[in-house]
Tab-separated table of N, CA and C in Angstrom:
chain	number	residue	atom	x	y	z
A	1	ASP	N	187.203	208.020	89.446
A	1	ASP	CA	188.202	207.915	89.793
A	1	ASP	C	189.391	208.670	88.797
A	2	ALA	N	190.120	209.270	89.080
A	2	ALA	CA	190.566	209.851	88.320
A	2	ALA	C	191.822	209.072	87.551
A	3	ARG	N	192.491	208.214	88.850
A	3	ARG	CA	193.600	207.379	88.237
A	3	ARG	C	193.191	206.212	87.334
A	4	ARG	N	192.042	205.521	87.610
A	4	ARG	CA	191.268	204.922	86.561
A	4	ARG	C	190.946	205.152	85.579
A	5	ASN	N	190.525	206.640	85.065
A	5	ASN	CA	190.627	207.464	83.795
A	5	ASN	C	191.650	207.314	83.254
A	6	TYR	N	192.565	207.715	83.700
A	6	TYR	CA	193.760	207.915	82.829
A	6	TYR	C	194.533	206.165	82.697
A	7	GLU	N	194.102	205.559	83.577
A	7	GLU	CA	194.738	204.237	83.270
A	7	GLU	C	193.831	203.240	81.573
A	8	GLU	N	192.637	203.766	81.906
A	8	GLU	CA	192.169	203.493	80.662
A	8	GLU	C	191.813	204.290	79.530
A	9	ALA	N	192.476	205.590	79.618
A	9	ALA	CA	192.723	206.193	78.374
A	9	ALA	C	194.082	205.694	77.769
A	10	LEU	N	195.114	205.595	78.720
A	10	LEU	CA	196.245	204.951	78.578
A	10	LEU	C	195.981	203.532	77.834
A	11	ASN	N	195.247	202.933	77.996
A	11	ASN	CA	194.905	201.678	77.389
A	11	ASN	C	194.476	201.529	75.881
A	12	LEU	N	193.761	202.828	75.981
A	12	LEU	CA	192.929	203.053	74.319
A	12	LEU	C	194.599	203.371	73.449
A	13	ARG	N	195.158	204.162	74.094
A	13	ARG	CA	196.521	205.320	73.511
A	13	ARG	C	197.532	205.432	73.951
A	14	PRO	N	198.304	204.283	74.272
A	14	PRO	CA	199.283	204.582	75.258
A	14	PRO	C	200.505	205.387	75.155
A	15	ASN	N	200.371	206.243	73.828
A	15	ASN	CA	201.446	207.421	73.877
A	15	ASN	C	200.428	208.796	73.929
A	16	PHE	N	199.408	208.704	75.026
A	16	PHE	CA	198.188	209.748	75.149
A	16	PHE	C	199.235	210.974	76.197
A	17	PHE	N	199.666	211.871	75.821
A	17	PHE	CA	200.855	212.652	76.721
A	17	PHE	C	200.060	212.852	78.298
A	18	ASN	N	198.833	213.716	77.941
A	18	ASN	CA	198.151	214.132	78.781
A	18	ASN	C	197.790	213.018	80.259
A	19	ALA	N	197.400	211.989	79.330
A	19	ALA	CA	197.050	210.936	80.379
A	19	ALA	C	197.886	210.394	81.038
A	20	ARG	N	199.336	210.213	80.511
A	20	ARG	CA	200.538	209.690	81.019
A	20	ARG	C	200.735	210.608	82.090
A	21	ILE	N	200.847	212.140	81.822
A	21	ILE	CA	201.459	212.999	82.864
A	21	ILE	C	200.323	213.121	83.886
A	22	GLY	N	199.095	213.089	83.508
A	22	GLY	CA	198.237	212.811	84.745
A	22	GLY	C	198.635	211.562	85.515
A	23	LEU	N	198.807	210.242	84.910
A	23	LEU	CA	198.671	209.438	86.080
A	23	LEU	C	200.066	209.408	86.824
A	24	ALA	N	201.166	209.704	85.863
A	24	ALA	CA	202.365	209.992	86.782
A	24	ALA	C	202.516	210.884	87.953
A	25	ARG	N	201.353	212.195	88.067
A	25	ARG	CA	201.461	213.293	89.092
A	25	ARG	C	200.225	212.367	90.151
A	26	ILE	N	199.124	211.688	89.739
A	26	ILE	CA	198.336	211.341	90.255
A	26	ILE	C	199.365	209.965	91.307
A	27	LEU	N	199.992	209.569	90.918
A	27	LEU	CA	200.768	208.303	91.505
A	27	LEU	C	201.629	208.845	92.417
A	28	ARG	N	202.317	209.807	92.171
A	28	ARG	CA	203.208	210.684	93.064
A	28	ARG	C	202.787	211.066	93.865
A	29	SER	N	201.243	211.729	93.913
A	29	SER	CA	200.820	212.627	95.063
A	29	SER	C	200.102	211.005	95.998
A	30	GLN	N	199.731	209.975	95.159
A	30	GLN	CA	199.576	208.897	96.494
A	30	GLN	C	200.601	208.163	96.899
A	31	GLY	N	201.735	208.455	96.624
A	31	GLY	CA	203.027	208.091	97.462
A	31	GLY	C	203.467	206.235	96.160
A	32	ASN	N	203.001	206.445	95.571
A	32	ASN	CA	203.226	205.230	94.387
A	32	ASN	C	204.691	205.862	93.421
A	33	MET	N	205.700	205.756	94.254
A	33	MET	CA	206.653	206.575	93.612
A	33	MET	C	207.020	205.500	92.615
A	34	ILE	N	207.639	204.542	92.648
A	34	ILE	CA	208.018	203.386	91.549
A	34	ILE	C	207.188	203.558	90.286
A	35	ASP	N	205.881	203.697	90.393
A	35	ASP	CA	204.923	203.674	89.168
A	35	ASP	C	204.877	205.016	88.560
A	36	SER	N	205.191	206.063	89.666
A	36	SER	CA	205.211	207.594	88.893
A	36	SER	C	206.755	207.605	88.004
A	37	GLU	N	207.315	207.352	88.280
A	37	GLU	CA	208.956	207.244	88.171
A	37	GLU	C	209.121	206.606	87.189
A	38	LYS	N	208.371	205.401	86.303
A	38	LYS	CA	208.194	204.526	85.593
A	38	LYS	C	207.381	205.578	84.124
A	39	ASN	N	206.188	206.098	84.969
A	39	ASN	CA	205.407	206.920	83.736
A	39	ASN	C	206.328	208.407	83.298
A	40	TYR	N	207.153	208.535	84.110
A	40	TYR	CA	208.026	209.942	83.618
A	40	TYR	C	208.636	209.541	82.606
A	41	SER	N	209.455	208.340	83.127
A	41	SER	CA	210.845	207.623	82.361
A	41	SER	C	210.025	207.344	80.759
A	42	THR	N	208.612	206.863	80.875
A	42	THR	CA	208.451	206.706	79.399
A	42	THR	C	208.140	207.925	78.705
A	43	LEU	N	207.816	209.189	79.558
A	43	LEU	CA	207.226	210.412	79.067
A	43	LEU	C	208.664	211.014	78.409
A	44	LEU	N	209.937	210.791	79.112
A	44	LEU	CA	210.995	211.302	78.654
A	44	LEU	C	211.590	210.735	77.734
A	45	GLU	N	211.288	209.256	77.459
A	45	GLU	CA	211.817	208.657	76.120
A	45	GLU	C	211.465	209.656	74.759
A	46	SER	N	209.875	209.826	74.870
A	46	SER	CA	209.672	210.290	73.854
A	46	SER	C	209.638	211.966	73.540
A	47	MET	N	209.757	212.461	74.736
A	47	MET	CA	210.039	213.960	74.741
A	47	MET	C	211.318	214.249	75.803
A	48	PRO	N	212.401	213.779	75.556
A	48	PRO	CA	213.786	213.925	76.136
A	48	PRO	C	214.457	215.633	76.366
A	49	ARG	N	213.531	216.379	75.399
A	49	ARG	CA	213.933	218.302	75.797
A	49	ARG	C	212.806	218.700	76.621
A	50	ASP	N	212.217	217.936	77.326
A	50	ASP	CA	211.033	218.831	77.949
A	50	ASP	C	211.443	219.165	79.192
A	51	ALA	N	211.656	220.150	79.861
A	51	ALA	CA	212.526	220.413	80.987
A	51	ALA	C	211.593	220.389	82.261
A	52	LYS	N	210.661	220.533	82.246
A	52	LYS	CA	209.295	220.256	83.127
A	52	LYS	C	209.248	218.768	83.765
A	53	LEU	N	209.170	217.993	82.445
A	53	LEU	CA	209.587	216.216	82.511
A	53	LEU	C	210.561	215.819	83.403
A	54	HIS	N	211.607	216.659	83.122
A	54	HIS	CA	213.278	216.388	83.802
A	54	HIS	C	213.008	216.642	85.292
A	55	TYR	N	212.227	217.821	85.468
A	55	TYR	CA	212.511	218.448	86.882
A	55	TYR	C	211.487	217.754	87.472
A	56	GLU	N	210.160	216.690	86.608
A	56	GLU	CA	209.192	216.487	87.803
A	56	GLU	C	209.858	214.872	88.451
A	57	LEU	N	210.578	214.665	87.129
A	57	LEU	CA	211.159	213.372	87.472
A	57	LEU	C	211.868	213.094	88.770
A	58	GLY	N	212.877	214.492	88.553
A	58	GLY	CA	213.695	214.718	89.543
A	58	GLY	C	213.136	214.590	90.695
A	59	GLN	N	211.798	215.634	91.385
A	59	GLN	CA	211.325	215.531	92.244
A	59	GLN	C	210.736	214.054	92.932
A	60	VAL	N	210.599	213.440	91.927
A	60	VAL	CA	209.882	211.979	92.556
A	60	VAL	C	211.071	211.403	92.670
A	61	LEU	N	212.083	211.093	92.523
A	61	LEU	CA	213.657	210.513	93.014
A	61	LEU	C	214.003	211.275	94.111
A	62	ARG	N	213.925	212.685	94.335
A	62	ARG	CA	214.218	212.905	95.273
A	62	ARG	C	213.430	212.581	96.872
A	63	GLU	N	212.109	212.522	96.341
A	63	GLU	CA	211.479	212.421	97.093
A	63	GLU	C	211.312	211.073	97.925
A	64	GLN	N	212.500	210.119	97.147
A	64	GLN	CA	212.505	208.651	97.420
A	64	GLN	C	214.115	208.670	98.189
A	65	ASN	N	214.342	209.924	98.006
A	65	ASN	CA	216.081	210.020	98.735
A	65	ASN	C	216.705	209.274	97.853
A	66	LYS	N	216.522	209.311	96.785
A	66	LYS	CA	217.611	208.884	95.437
A	66	LYS	C	218.605	209.861	95.042
A	67	PHE	N	219.235	210.901	96.136
A	67	PHE	CA	220.265	212.079	95.809
A	67	PHE	C	220.528	211.910	94.334
A	68	SER	N	221.302	210.942	94.298
A	68	SER	CA	222.445	210.887	93.357
A	68	SER	C	221.952	210.769	91.746
A	69	GLU	N	220.755	209.926	91.862
A	69	GLU	CA	219.592	209.675	90.562
A	69	GLU	C	219.036	211.433	90.439
A	70	ALA	N	218.630	212.083	91.353
A	70	ALA	CA	217.694	213.155	91.080
A	70	ALA	C	218.529	214.400	90.390
A	71	LEU	N	219.552	214.633	90.942
A	71	LEU	CA	220.508	215.592	90.353
A	71	LEU	C	220.393	215.616	89.350
A	72	PRO	N	221.234	214.420	88.372
A	72	PRO	CA	221.305	214.991	86.999
A	72	PRO	C	219.818	215.414	85.893
A	73	TYR	N	218.685	214.841	86.745
A	73	TYR	CA	217.561	215.464	85.676
A	73	TYR	C	216.928	217.047	86.256
A	74	PHE	N	217.474	217.678	87.387
A	74	PHE	CA	217.430	218.911	87.479
A	74	PHE	C	218.370	219.662	86.969
A	75	GLU	N	219.490	219.189	86.734
A	75	GLU	CA	220.651	219.614	86.213
A	75	GLU	C	220.048	219.893	84.432
A	76	THR	N	219.776	218.524	84.136
A	76	THR	CA	219.220	218.753	82.645
A	76	THR	C	218.033	220.041	82.478
A	77	ALA	N	216.930	220.095	83.579
A	77	ALA	CA	216.022	220.815	83.667
A	77	ALA	C	216.867	221.796	83.321
A	78	LEU	N	217.504	222.473	84.095
A	78	LEU	CA	218.100	223.964	84.414
A	78	LEU	C	218.666	224.191	82.880
A	79	ASN	N	219.878	223.144	82.510
A	79	ASN	CA	220.228	223.232	81.093
A	79	ASN	C	219.198	223.827	79.864
A	80	LEU	N	218.071	223.034	80.128
A	80	LEU	CA	217.185	222.937	78.724
A	80	LEU	C	216.201	224.593	79.064
A	81	ASP	N	215.787	225.121	80.520
A	81	ASP	CA	215.295	226.096	80.876
A	81	ASP	C	215.681	226.399	82.234
A	82	PRO	N	216.726	227.527	82.016
A	82	PRO	CA	216.979	228.366	83.323
A	82	PRO	C	216.099	228.859	84.225
A	83	LYS	N	215.037	229.323	83.576
A	83	LYS	CA	213.976	229.813	84.466
A	83	LYS	C	213.166	229.125	85.545
A	84	ILE	N	213.639	228.045	85.360
A	84	ILE	CA	212.917	227.018	86.219
A	84	ILE	C	213.382	227.009	87.557
A	85	HIS	N	213.340	227.978	88.472
A	85	HIS	CA	213.946	228.029	89.755
A	85	HIS	C	214.010	227.365	90.638
A	86	MET	N	212.739	226.755	90.942
A	86	MET	CA	212.422	225.465	91.729
A	86	MET	C	213.069	224.171	91.199
A	87	ALA	N	213.758	224.359	90.331
A	87	ALA	CA	215.234	223.444	89.827
A	87	ALA	C	216.155	223.444	90.336
A	88	ARG	N	216.319	224.723	90.786
A	88	ARG	CA	217.665	225.357	90.952
A	88	ARG	C	217.447	224.502	92.495
A	89	ILE	N	216.410	225.267	93.170
A	89	ILE	CA	216.246	224.727	94.621
A	89	ILE	C	216.086	223.322	95.152
A	90	GLU	N	215.643	222.752	94.154
A	90	GLU	CA	215.416	220.855	94.142
A	90	GLU	C	216.993	220.285	94.145
A	91	ARG	N	217.873	221.317	93.145
A	91	ARG	CA	219.177	221.128	92.787
A	91	ARG	C	220.098	220.952	94.327
A	92	LEU	N	219.879	222.120	94.851
A	92	LEU	CA	220.538	222.373	95.998
A	92	LEU	C	220.229	221.725	96.833
A	93	ARG	N	218.980	220.944	97.157
A	93	ARG	CA	218.822	219.969	98.191
A	93	ARG	C	219.511	218.906	98.154
A	94	CYS	N	219.800	218.561	96.715
A	94	CYS	CA	220.742	216.927	95.731
A	94	CYS	C	221.746	217.147	96.859
A	95	MET	N	222.330	218.424	96.549
A	95	MET	CA	223.604	218.941	96.421
A	95	MET	C	223.962	218.603	98.348
A	96	TYR	N	223.135	219.090	99.249
A	96	TYR	CA	223.422	219.697	100.223
A	96	TYR	C	223.239	217.962	100.927
A	97	ALA	N	222.297	217.481	100.358
A	97	ALA	CA	222.332	215.699	101.012
A	97	ALA	C	223.355	215.121	100.594
A	98	LEU	N	223.769	215.324	99.544
A	98	LEU	CA	225.239	214.634	98.967
A	98	LEU	C	226.218	215.046	99.285
A	99	ASN	N	226.520	215.830	100.679
A	99	ASN	CA	227.436	216.679	101.029
A	99	ASN	C	228.180	217.189	100.328
A	100	MET	N	227.508	217.654	99.287
A	100	MET	CA	228.951	218.658	98.196
A	100	MET	C	228.935	220.058	98.650
A	101	LYS	N	229.718	220.299	99.209
A	101	LYS	CA	229.550	221.288	100.564
A	101	LYS	C	230.250	222.654	99.343
A	102	MET	N	231.288	222.274	98.621
A	102	MET	CA	231.627	223.731	97.422
A	102	MET	C	230.325	224.300	96.696
A	103	ARG	N	229.902	222.959	96.023
A	103	ARG	CA	228.569	223.407	95.042
A	103	ARG	C	227.631	223.773	95.855
A	104	VAL	N	227.085	223.317	97.145
A	104	VAL	CA	226.065	223.935	97.940
A	104	VAL	C	226.550	225.766	98.114
A	105	LEU	N	227.662	226.275	98.185
A	105	LEU	CA	227.888	227.602	98.744
A	105	LEU	C	228.091	228.425	97.447
A	106	GLU	N	228.468	227.370	96.112
A	106	GLU	CA	228.587	228.223	94.724
A	106	GLU	C	227.119	228.429	94.359
A	107	GLU	N	226.303	227.615	94.613
A	107	GLU	CA	224.677	227.599	94.124
A	107	GLU	C	223.911	228.862	95.051
A	108	LEU	N	224.474	228.827	96.393
A	108	LEU	CA	223.572	229.587	97.632
A	108	LEU	C	224.333	231.074	97.007
A	109	ASP	N	225.163	231.286	96.699
A	109	ASP	CA	225.780	232.388	96.124
A	109	ASP	C	225.015	233.135	94.814
A	110	TYR	N	224.903	232.294	94.134
A	110	TYR	CA	224.479	232.528	92.680
A	110	TYR	C	222.820	232.535	93.063
A	111	LEU	N	222.110	232.074	93.894
A	111	LEU	CA	220.685	232.219	93.906
A	111	LEU	C	220.674	233.937	94.767
A	112	SER	N	221.318	233.777	95.500
A	112	SER	CA	221.145	235.195	96.421
A	112	SER	C	221.321	236.438	95.323
A	113	ALA	N	222.400	236.489	94.592
A	113	ALA	CA	222.937	237.435	93.415
A	113	ALA	C	221.561	237.569	92.556
A	114	VAL	N	221.206	236.415	92.229
A	114	VAL	CA	219.864	236.375	91.048
A	114	VAL	C	218.326	236.378	91.860
A	115	ASN	N	218.415	236.945	93.118
A	115	ASN	CA	217.333	237.196	94.179
A	115	ASN	C	216.640	236.459	93.976
A	116	VAL	N	216.670	234.920	93.829
A	116	VAL	CA	215.875	233.848	93.522
A	116	VAL	C	215.505	233.513	95.135
A	117	ILE	N	216.324	233.467	95.963
A	117	ILE	CA	216.566	233.720	97.501
A	117	ILE	C	217.056	235.105	98.334
A	118	ASP	N	215.996	235.167	99.199
A	118	ASP	CA	217.118	236.254	100.212
A	118	ASP	C	217.378	235.998	101.497
A	119	THR	N	216.520	236.780	102.447
A	119	THR	CA	217.599	236.836	103.471
A	119	THR	C	216.872	235.462	104.219
A	120	VAL	N	216.060	234.734	103.754
A	120	VAL	CA	215.584	233.721	104.369
A	120	VAL	C	216.442	232.232	104.282
A	121	VAL	N	217.446	232.735	103.347
A	121	VAL	CA	218.535	231.480	103.170
A	121	VAL	C	219.175	231.502	104.490
A	122	GLY	N	219.305	232.440	105.305
A	122	GLY	CA	220.616	231.903	106.445
A	122	GLY	C	219.899	230.909	107.131
A	123	SER	N	218.519	230.483	106.974
A	123	SER	CA	218.261	229.283	108.037
A	123	SER	C	218.556	228.436	107.325
A	124	ILE	N	219.130	227.882	106.584
A	124	ILE	CA	219.931	226.545	106.004
A	124	ILE	C	220.781	226.011	107.109
A	125	THR	N	221.648	226.678	107.733
A	125	THR	CA	222.921	226.231	108.631
A	125	THR	C	221.694	226.484	110.398
A	126	HIS	N	221.495	227.747	110.164
A	126	HIS	CA	221.117	228.061	111.893
A	126	HIS	C	220.367	229.592	111.798
A	127	ARG	N	219.497	229.509	112.321
A	127	ARG	CA	218.903	230.645	112.638
A	127	ARG	C	219.182	231.684	113.273
A	128	SER	N	220.030	231.103	114.266
A	128	SER	CA	220.119	231.953	115.217
A	128	SER	C	221.573	232.787	115.276
A	129	LEU	N	222.028	232.117	114.346
A	129	LEU	CA	223.338	232.894	113.874
A	129	LEU	C	223.556	234.109	113.139
A	130	ILE	N	222.238	233.777	112.109
A	130	ILE	CA	221.818	234.999	111.494
A	130	ILE	C	221.276	236.060	112.232
A	131	ARG	N	220.406	235.967	113.218
A	131	ARG	CA	219.885	236.521	113.806
A	131	ARG	C	220.246	237.030	115.287
A	132	TYR	N	221.316	236.437	115.679
A	132	TYR	CA	221.708	236.683	116.866
A	132	TYR	C	223.270	236.584	117.053
A	133	GLY	N	223.706	236.095	116.151
A	133	GLY	CA	225.303	235.463	115.814
A	133	GLY	C	225.396	234.685	117.049
A	134	ILE	N	224.520	233.540	117.554
A	134	ILE	CA	224.981	232.693	118.462
A	134	ILE	C	224.920	231.180	117.368
A	135	GLU	N	225.978	230.631	117.256
A	135	GLU	CA	226.297	229.699	116.431
A	135	GLU	C	225.470	228.156	117.252
A	136	LYS	N	224.620	228.054	116.586
A	136	LYS	CA	223.587	226.787	117.363
A	136	LYS	C	223.203	226.557	116.135
A	137	LYS	N	222.830	225.117	115.694
A	137	LYS	CA	221.889	224.365	114.816
A	137	LYS	C	220.346	224.498	115.063
A	138	ASN	N	219.760	224.950	113.971
A	138	ASN	CA	218.389	224.970	114.503
A	138	ASN	C	217.982	223.398	114.665
A	139	LEU	N	217.222	223.229	115.565
A	139	LEU	CA	217.327	221.672	116.027
A	139	LEU	C	215.493	221.411	115.485
A	140	TYR	N	215.051	222.561	115.472
A	140	TYR	CA	214.077	222.212	114.811
A	140	TYR	C	213.346	221.529	112.878
A	141	CYS	N	214.770	221.875	112.402
A	141	CYS	CA	215.012	222.063	111.258
A	141	CYS	C	215.339	220.828	110.379
A	142	ASN	N	214.614	219.537	110.078
A	142	ASN	CA	214.962	218.673	109.653
A	142	ASN	C	215.217	218.829	108.180
A	143	ASP	N	214.520	219.378	107.258
A	143	ASP	CA	214.898	219.452	105.716
A	143	ASP	C	215.353	221.173	105.766
A	144	PRO	N	216.329	221.396	105.822
A	144	PRO	CA	216.787	222.731	105.702
A	144	PRO	C	216.586	223.437	104.835
A	145	ILE	N	216.435	223.209	103.560
A	145	ILE	CA	215.946	223.892	102.172
A	145	ILE	C	214.974	223.836	102.275
A	146	LYS	N	213.983	223.103	102.576
A	146	LYS	CA	212.090	223.199	102.509
A	146	LYS	C	212.230	224.650	103.625
A	147	TYR	N	212.732	224.316	104.756
A	147	TYR	CA	212.883	225.358	105.638
A	147	TYR	C	213.203	226.786	105.578
A	148	VAL	N	214.044	226.943	104.668
A	148	VAL	CA	214.635	228.045	103.944
A	148	VAL	C	213.209	228.655	102.813
A	149	GLN	N	212.597	227.815	102.208
A	149	GLN	CA	211.644	228.700	101.593
A	149	GLN	C	210.669	228.917	102.210
A	150	GLN	N	210.305	228.502	103.588
A	150	GLN	CA	209.159	228.656	104.064
A	150	GLN	C	209.354	229.753	104.977
A	151	VAL	N	210.421	229.893	105.274
A	151	VAL	CA	210.416	230.597	107.041
A	151	VAL	C	210.574	231.885	106.566
A	152	ASP	N	210.121	232.937	106.825
A	152	ASP	CA	210.578	234.232	106.530
A	152	ASP	C	211.282	235.073	107.668
A	153	LEU	N	212.359	235.283	108.059
A	153	LEU	CA	213.573	235.737	109.179
A	153	LEU	C	212.925	237.134	109.723
A	154	LYS	N	212.119	237.913	108.658
A	154	LYS	CA	211.491	239.271	108.531
A	154	LYS	C	212.709	240.185	108.862
A	155	THR	N	213.578	240.105	108.719
A	155	THR	CA	214.710	241.286	108.728
A	155	THR	C	215.726	240.807	107.615
A	156	ARG	N	216.400	241.876	106.895
A	156	ARG	CA	217.581	241.901	106.452
A	156	ARG	C	218.565	241.632	106.987
A	157	CYS	N	219.429	240.754	106.246
A	157	CYS	CA	220.740	240.262	106.808
A	157	CYS	C	222.239	240.722	105.733
A	158	ASP	N	223.046	241.054	106.110
A	158	ASP	CA	224.114	240.938	104.842
A	158	ASP	C	224.655	239.708	104.563
A	159	PHE	N	224.238	239.036	103.324
A	159	PHE	CA	224.587	237.594	103.022
A	159	PHE	C	225.957	237.265	103.191
A	160	SER	N	226.448	238.031	102.466
A	160	SER	CA	228.053	237.600	102.114
A	160	SER	C	228.870	237.587	103.533
A	161	GLU	N	228.448	238.834	104.354
A	161	GLU	CA	229.449	238.574	105.775
A	161	GLU	C	228.937	237.877	106.792
A	162	ILE	N	227.627	237.622	106.810
A	162	ILE	CA	227.004	236.559	107.635
A	162	ILE	C	227.206	235.135	107.551
A	163	PHE	N	225.926	235.401	106.609
A	163	PHE	CA	225.423	233.579	106.073
A	163	PHE	C	227.073	232.768	105.523
A	164	ILE	N	226.921	233.482	104.538
A	164	ILE	CA	228.348	232.960	103.605
A	164	ILE	C	229.616	232.000	104.629
A	165	LYS	N	230.003	233.010	105.448
A	165	LYS	CA	231.056	233.186	106.635
A	165	LYS	C	230.163	231.498	107.464
A	166	GLY	N	229.246	231.869	107.813
A	166	GLY	CA	228.560	231.093	109.075
A	166	GLY	C	228.532	229.500	108.344
A	167	ILE	N	228.038	229.761	107.193
A	167	ILE	CA	227.866	227.878	106.217
A	167	ILE	C	229.044	227.599	106.161
A	168	GLN	N	229.949	228.326	105.955
A	168	GLN	CA	231.449	227.771	105.493
A	168	GLN	C	232.178	227.113	106.635
A	169	THR	N	231.752	227.928	107.965
A	169	THR	CA	232.325	227.407	109.243
A	169	THR	C	231.522	226.190	109.296
A	170	PHE	N	229.989	226.073	109.174
A	170	PHE	CA	229.559	225.100	109.490
A	170	PHE	C	229.864	223.646	108.662
A	171	LEU	N	230.035	224.216	107.200
A	171	LEU	CA	230.221	222.900	106.161
A	171	LEU	C	231.685	222.260	106.675
A	172	ASP	N	232.847	223.534	107.028
A	172	ASP	CA	233.853	222.616	107.059
A	172	ASP	C	233.808	221.851	108.094
A	173	SER	N	233.173	222.374	109.521
A	173	SER	CA	232.978	221.543	110.489
A	173	SER	C	232.584	219.902	110.436
A	174	GLU	N	231.934	219.797	109.409
A	174	GLU	CA	230.965	218.524	109.499
A	174	GLU	C	232.293	217.386	108.540
């Protein structure tokens, strides 16, 4: 069992980075978020400038719906390494969950401008507005950012004319 091997390695060498990160990842995959969070925090104490560690701890916190705690970790990860595009997506998830309307719009605009996301972004509010001009929430979408990442609308849309106006209306009404 890999978990046991990592734990044994840490008993022999508590500062063994590869064992600590391996254990943190296994704990996360097993749903043991509290212990995974502790292991990532321990790693960050000795490596505070490691962008990937900030990103991964942010993921653990976000998966526990601790959005306000996760957000600074994604922001730090991006400050340390702006090329971690998934940290942008995760930060967007947190901002969306925290109802940070203007920051969500600004981030979506930026992500579209740098081609991190394209027409699939339209699904964040409602797919039907993008495809058919009908303002109706997507009832099948419980996690809009995840939906955006996984669904391909198959057509290109004018992002600023259709989506930004649509999401602005949606966010203003909430």
